[in-house]
PDB file of C-alpha atoms in Angstrom:
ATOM      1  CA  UNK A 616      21.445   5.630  29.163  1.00 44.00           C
ATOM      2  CA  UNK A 617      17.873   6.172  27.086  1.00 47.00           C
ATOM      3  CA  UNK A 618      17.222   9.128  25.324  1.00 45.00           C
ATOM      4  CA  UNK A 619      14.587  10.717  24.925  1.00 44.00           C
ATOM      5  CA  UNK A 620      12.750  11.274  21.043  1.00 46.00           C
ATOM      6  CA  UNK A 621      15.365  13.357  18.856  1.00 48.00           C
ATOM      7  CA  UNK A 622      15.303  16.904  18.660  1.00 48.00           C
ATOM      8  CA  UNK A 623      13.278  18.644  15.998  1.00 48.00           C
ATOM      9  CA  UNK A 624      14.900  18.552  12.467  1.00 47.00           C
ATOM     10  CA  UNK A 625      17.426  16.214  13.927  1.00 48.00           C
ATOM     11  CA  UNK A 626      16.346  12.949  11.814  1.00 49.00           C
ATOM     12  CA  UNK A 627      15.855  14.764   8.312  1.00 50.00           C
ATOM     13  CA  UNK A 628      17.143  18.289   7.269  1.00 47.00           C
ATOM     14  CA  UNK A 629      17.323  20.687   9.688  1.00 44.00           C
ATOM     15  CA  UNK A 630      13.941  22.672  11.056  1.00 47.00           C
ATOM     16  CA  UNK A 631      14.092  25.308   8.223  1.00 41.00           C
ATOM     17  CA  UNK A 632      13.773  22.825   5.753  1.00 47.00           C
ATOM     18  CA  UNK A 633      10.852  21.402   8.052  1.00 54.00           C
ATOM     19  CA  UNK A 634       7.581  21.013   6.089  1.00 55.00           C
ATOM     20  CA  UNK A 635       5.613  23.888   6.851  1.00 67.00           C
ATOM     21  CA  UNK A 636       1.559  22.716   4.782  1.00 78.00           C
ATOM     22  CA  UNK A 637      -1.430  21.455   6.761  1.00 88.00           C
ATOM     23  CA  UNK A 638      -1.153  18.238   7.912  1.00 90.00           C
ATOM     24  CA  UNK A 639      -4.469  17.079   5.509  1.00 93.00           C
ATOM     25  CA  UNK A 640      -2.254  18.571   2.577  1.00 93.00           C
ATOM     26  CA  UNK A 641       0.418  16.849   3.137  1.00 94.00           C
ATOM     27  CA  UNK A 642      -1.236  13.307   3.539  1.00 96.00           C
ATOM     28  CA  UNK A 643      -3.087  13.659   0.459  1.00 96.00           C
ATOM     29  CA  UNK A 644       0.943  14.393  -0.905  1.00 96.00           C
ATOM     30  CA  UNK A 645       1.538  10.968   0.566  1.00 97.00           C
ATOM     31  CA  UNK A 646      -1.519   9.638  -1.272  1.00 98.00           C
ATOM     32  CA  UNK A 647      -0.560  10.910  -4.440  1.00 98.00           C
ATOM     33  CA  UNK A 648       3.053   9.839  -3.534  1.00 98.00           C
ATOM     34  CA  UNK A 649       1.917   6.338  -3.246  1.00 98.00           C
ATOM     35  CA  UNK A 650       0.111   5.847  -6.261  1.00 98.00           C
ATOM     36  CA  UNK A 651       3.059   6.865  -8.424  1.00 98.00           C
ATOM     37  CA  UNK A 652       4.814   4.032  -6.011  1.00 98.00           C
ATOM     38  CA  UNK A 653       2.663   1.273  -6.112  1.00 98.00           C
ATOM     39  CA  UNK A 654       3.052   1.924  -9.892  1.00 98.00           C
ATOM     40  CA  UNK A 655       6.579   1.595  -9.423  1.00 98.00           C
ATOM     41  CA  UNK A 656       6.517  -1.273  -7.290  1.00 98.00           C
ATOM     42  CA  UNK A 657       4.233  -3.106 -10.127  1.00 98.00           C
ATOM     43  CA  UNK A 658       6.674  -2.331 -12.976  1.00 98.00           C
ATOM     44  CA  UNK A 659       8.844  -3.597 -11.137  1.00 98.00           C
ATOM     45  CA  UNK A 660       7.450  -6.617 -10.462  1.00 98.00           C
ATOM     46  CA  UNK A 661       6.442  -7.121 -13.766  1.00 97.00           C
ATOM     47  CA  UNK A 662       9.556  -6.289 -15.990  1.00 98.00           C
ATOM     48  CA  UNK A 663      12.145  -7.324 -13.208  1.00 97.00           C
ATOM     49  CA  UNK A 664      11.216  -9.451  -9.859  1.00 97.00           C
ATOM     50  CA  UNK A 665       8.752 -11.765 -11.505  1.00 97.00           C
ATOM     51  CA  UNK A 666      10.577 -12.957 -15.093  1.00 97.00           C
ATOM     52  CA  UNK A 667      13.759 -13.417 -12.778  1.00 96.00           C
ATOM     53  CA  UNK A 668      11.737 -15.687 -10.100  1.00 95.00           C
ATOM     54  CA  UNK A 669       8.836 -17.086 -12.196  1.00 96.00           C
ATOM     55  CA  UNK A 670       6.441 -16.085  -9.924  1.00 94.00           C
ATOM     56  CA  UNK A 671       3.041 -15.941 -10.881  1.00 94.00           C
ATOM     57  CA  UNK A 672       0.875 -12.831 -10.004  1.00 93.00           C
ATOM     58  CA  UNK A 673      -0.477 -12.266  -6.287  1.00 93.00           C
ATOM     59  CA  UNK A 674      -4.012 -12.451  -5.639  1.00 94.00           C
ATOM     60  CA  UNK A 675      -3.280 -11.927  -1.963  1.00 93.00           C
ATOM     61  CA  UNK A 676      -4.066  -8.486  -2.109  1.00 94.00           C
ATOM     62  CA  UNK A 677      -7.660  -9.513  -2.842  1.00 94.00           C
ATOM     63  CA  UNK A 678      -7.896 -12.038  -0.442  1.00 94.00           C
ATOM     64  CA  UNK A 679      -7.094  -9.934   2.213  1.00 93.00           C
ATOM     65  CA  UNK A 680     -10.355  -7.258   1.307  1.00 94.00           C
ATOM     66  CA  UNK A 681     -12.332 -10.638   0.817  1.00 94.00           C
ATOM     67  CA  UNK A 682     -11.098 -11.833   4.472  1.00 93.00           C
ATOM     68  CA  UNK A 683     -12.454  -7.915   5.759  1.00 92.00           C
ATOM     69  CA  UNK A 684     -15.121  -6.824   3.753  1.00 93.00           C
ATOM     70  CA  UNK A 685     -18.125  -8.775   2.362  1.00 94.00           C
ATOM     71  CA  UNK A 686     -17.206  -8.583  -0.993  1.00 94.00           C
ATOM     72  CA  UNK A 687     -17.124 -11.951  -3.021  1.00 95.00           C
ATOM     73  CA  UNK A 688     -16.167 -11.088  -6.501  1.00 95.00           C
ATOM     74  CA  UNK A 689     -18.539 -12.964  -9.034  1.00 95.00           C
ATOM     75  CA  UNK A 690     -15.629 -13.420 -12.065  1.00 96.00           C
ATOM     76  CA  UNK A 691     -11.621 -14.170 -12.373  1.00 95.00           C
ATOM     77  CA  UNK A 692     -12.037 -10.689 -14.221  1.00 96.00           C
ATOM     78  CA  UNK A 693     -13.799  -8.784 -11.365  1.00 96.00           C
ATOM     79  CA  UNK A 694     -11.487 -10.694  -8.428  1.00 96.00           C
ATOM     80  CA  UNK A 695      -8.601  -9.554 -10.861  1.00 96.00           C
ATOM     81  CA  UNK A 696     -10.319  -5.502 -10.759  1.00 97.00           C
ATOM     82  CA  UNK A 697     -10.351  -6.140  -7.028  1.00 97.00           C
ATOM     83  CA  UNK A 698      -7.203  -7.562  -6.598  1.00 96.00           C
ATOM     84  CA  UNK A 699      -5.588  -4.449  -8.469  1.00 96.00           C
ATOM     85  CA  UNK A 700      -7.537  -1.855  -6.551  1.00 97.00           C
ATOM     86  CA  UNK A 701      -6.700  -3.584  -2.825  1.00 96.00           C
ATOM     87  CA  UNK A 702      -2.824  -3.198  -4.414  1.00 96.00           C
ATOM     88  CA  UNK A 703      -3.394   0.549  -5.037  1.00 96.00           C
ATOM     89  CA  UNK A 704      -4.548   0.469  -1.817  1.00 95.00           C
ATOM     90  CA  UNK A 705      -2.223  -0.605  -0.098  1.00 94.00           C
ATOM     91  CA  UNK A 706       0.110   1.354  -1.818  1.00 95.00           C
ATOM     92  CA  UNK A 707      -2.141   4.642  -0.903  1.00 96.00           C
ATOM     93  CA  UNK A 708      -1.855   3.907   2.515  1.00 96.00           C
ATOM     94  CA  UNK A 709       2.027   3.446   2.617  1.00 96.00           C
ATOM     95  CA  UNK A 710       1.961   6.322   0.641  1.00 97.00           C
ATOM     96  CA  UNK A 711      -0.333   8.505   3.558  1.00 97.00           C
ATOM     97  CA  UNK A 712       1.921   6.394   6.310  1.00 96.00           C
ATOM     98  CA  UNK A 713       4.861   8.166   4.835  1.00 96.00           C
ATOM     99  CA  UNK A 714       3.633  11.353   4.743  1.00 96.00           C
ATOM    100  CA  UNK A 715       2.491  11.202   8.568  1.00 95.00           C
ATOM    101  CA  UNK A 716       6.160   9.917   9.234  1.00 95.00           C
ATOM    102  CA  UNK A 717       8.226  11.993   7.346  1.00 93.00           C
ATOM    103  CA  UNK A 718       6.486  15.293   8.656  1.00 92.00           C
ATOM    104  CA  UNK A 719       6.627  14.037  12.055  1.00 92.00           C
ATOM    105  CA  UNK A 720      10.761  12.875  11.730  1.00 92.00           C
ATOM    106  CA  UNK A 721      11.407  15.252   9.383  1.00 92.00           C
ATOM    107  CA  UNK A 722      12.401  12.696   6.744  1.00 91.00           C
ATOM    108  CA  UNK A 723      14.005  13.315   3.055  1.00 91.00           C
ATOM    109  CA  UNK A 724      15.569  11.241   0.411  1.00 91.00           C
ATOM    110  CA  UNK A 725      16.753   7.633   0.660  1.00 91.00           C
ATOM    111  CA  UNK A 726      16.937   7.538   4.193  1.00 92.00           C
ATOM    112  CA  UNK A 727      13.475   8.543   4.940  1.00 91.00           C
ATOM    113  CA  UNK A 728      12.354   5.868   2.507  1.00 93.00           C
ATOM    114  CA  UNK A 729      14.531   3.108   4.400  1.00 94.00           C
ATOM    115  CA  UNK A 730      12.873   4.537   7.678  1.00 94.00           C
ATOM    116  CA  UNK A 731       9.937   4.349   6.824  1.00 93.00           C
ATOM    117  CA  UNK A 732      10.082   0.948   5.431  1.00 96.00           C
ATOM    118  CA  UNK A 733      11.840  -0.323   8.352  1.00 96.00           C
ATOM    119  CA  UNK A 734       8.590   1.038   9.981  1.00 94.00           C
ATOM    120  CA  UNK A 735       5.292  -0.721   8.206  1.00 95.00           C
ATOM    121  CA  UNK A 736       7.480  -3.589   6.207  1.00 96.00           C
ATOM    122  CA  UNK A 737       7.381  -5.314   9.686  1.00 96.00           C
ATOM    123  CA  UNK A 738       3.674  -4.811  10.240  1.00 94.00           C
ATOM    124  CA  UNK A 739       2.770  -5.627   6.749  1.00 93.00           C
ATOM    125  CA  UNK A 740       4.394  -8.802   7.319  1.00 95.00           C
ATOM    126  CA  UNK A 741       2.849  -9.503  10.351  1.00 94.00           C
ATOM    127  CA  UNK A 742      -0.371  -8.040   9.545  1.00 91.00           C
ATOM    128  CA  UNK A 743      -0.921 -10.974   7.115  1.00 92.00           C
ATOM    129  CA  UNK A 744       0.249 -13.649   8.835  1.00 94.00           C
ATOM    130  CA  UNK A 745      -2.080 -12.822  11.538  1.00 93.00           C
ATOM    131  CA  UNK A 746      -4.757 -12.552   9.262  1.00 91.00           C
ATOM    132  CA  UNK A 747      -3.870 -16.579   7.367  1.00 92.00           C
ATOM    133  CA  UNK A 748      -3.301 -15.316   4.711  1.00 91.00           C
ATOM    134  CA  UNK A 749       0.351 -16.534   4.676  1.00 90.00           C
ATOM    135  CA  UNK A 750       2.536 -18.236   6.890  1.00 93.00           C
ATOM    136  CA  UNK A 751       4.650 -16.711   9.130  1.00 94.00           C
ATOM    137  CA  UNK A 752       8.307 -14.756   8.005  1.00 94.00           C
ATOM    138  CA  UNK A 753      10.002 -17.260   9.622  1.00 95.00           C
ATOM    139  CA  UNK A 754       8.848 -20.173   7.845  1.00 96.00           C
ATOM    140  CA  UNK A 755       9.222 -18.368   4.555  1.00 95.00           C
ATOM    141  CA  UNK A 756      12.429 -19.414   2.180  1.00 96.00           C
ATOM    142  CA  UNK A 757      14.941 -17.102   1.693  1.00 96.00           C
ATOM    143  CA  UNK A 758      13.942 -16.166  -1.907  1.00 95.00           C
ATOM    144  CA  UNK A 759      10.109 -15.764  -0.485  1.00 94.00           C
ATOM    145  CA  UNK A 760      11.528 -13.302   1.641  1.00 96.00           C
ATOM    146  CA  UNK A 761      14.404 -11.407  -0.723  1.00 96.00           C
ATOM    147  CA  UNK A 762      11.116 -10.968  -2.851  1.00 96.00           C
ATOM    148  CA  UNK A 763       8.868  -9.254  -0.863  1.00 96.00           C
ATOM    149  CA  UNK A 764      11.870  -7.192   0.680  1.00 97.00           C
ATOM    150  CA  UNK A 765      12.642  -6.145  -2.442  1.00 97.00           C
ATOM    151  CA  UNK A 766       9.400  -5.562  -3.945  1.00 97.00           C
ATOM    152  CA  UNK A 767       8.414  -3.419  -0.762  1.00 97.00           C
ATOM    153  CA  UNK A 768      11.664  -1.373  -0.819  1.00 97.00           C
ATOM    154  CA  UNK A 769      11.024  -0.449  -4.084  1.00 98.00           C
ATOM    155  CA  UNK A 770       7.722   0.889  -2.985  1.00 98.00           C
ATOM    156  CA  UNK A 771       8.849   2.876  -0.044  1.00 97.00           C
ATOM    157  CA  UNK A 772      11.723   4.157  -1.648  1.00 97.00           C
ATOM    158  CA  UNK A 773       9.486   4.640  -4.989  1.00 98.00           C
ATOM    159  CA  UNK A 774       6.850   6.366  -2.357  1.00 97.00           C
ATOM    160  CA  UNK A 775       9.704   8.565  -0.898  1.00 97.00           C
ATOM    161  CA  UNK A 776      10.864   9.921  -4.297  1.00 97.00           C
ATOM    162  CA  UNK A 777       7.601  10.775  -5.446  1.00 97.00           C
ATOM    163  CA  UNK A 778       6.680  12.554  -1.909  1.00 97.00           C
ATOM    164  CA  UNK A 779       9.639  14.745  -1.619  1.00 96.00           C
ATOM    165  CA  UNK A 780       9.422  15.705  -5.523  1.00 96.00           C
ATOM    166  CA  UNK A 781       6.009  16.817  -5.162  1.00 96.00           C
ATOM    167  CA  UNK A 782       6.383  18.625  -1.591  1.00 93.00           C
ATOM    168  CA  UNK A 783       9.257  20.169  -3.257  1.00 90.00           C
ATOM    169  CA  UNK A 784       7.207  21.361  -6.443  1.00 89.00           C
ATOM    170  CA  UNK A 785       4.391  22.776  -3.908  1.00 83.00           C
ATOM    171  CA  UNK A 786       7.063  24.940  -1.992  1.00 80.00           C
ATOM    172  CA  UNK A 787       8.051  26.318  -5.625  1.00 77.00           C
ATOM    173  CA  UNK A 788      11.292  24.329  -5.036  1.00 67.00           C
TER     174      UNK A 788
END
């Protein structure tokens, strides 16, 4: 038998622990939740993921905003500015993703950072493969993969943290 979506407060904590700010308030949360994040995510890629796997620094960040916008940086410098602000970027829009999710599902904690990676890991994933700049997760080796598991969970989890601290510090928790 299918069921239908869960009932309110069912996913998270129950309805009175429901979020109860304007929806623009709490996505600009989710912004400010996903800087602290992405800052997260890039200490730990520096001081952790990449001295264990040798892996140089990403410029695919940058190469995706090159791919969509005309922007052709003129320096290794500036396409290293650019490559640091599409990162941030990404991370901002996790960060507003979660916020739209976890007021919708009523999500807290761990779990509503594992939800909503298990919701945009996939289409980040996908969503540059599709756009050649990599190849697909399939074809990717095992490590390839741990990594960028890994380095994303970090973020959403990172992301999650941050967004329930500060919804909890604007309801004078």
């Amino acid at each position: 038998m299918i069921e239908g979506p869960p009932a309110r407060g069912r996913i998270g904590y129950p309805d009175r622990m429901r979020d109860s700010t304007s929806l623009p308030s709490t996505i600009l949360t989710g912004v400010l939740a996903g800087v602290a994040g992405t800052a997260a995510m890039t200490a730990f890629q520096r001081l952790v993921e990449m001295p264990l796997t040798g892996r140089e620094e990403s410029y695919e960040p940058a190469a995706l905003v090159e791919k969509l916008l005309p922007i052709r940086p003129k320096s290794p410098r500036a396409r290293r500015r650019l490559n640091y602000a599409a990162h941030f970027g990404v991370g901002l829009g996790w960060g507003a993703a979660h916020a739209a999710l976890s007021r919708r599902w009523n999500l807290h904690g761990a779990r509503g950072g594992a939800t909503v990676f298990a919701t945009l890991w996939p289409a980040d994933v996908l969503g540059l493969a599709v756009a050649g700049l990599h190849a697909p997760p399939w074809k990717w080796s095992g490590v390839d993969m741990a990594v960028d598991f890994t380095d994303k969970m970090v973020l959403a989890q990172a992301t999650g943290l941050a967004f329930d601290r500060l919804q909890a510090r604007a309801r004078g928790l």
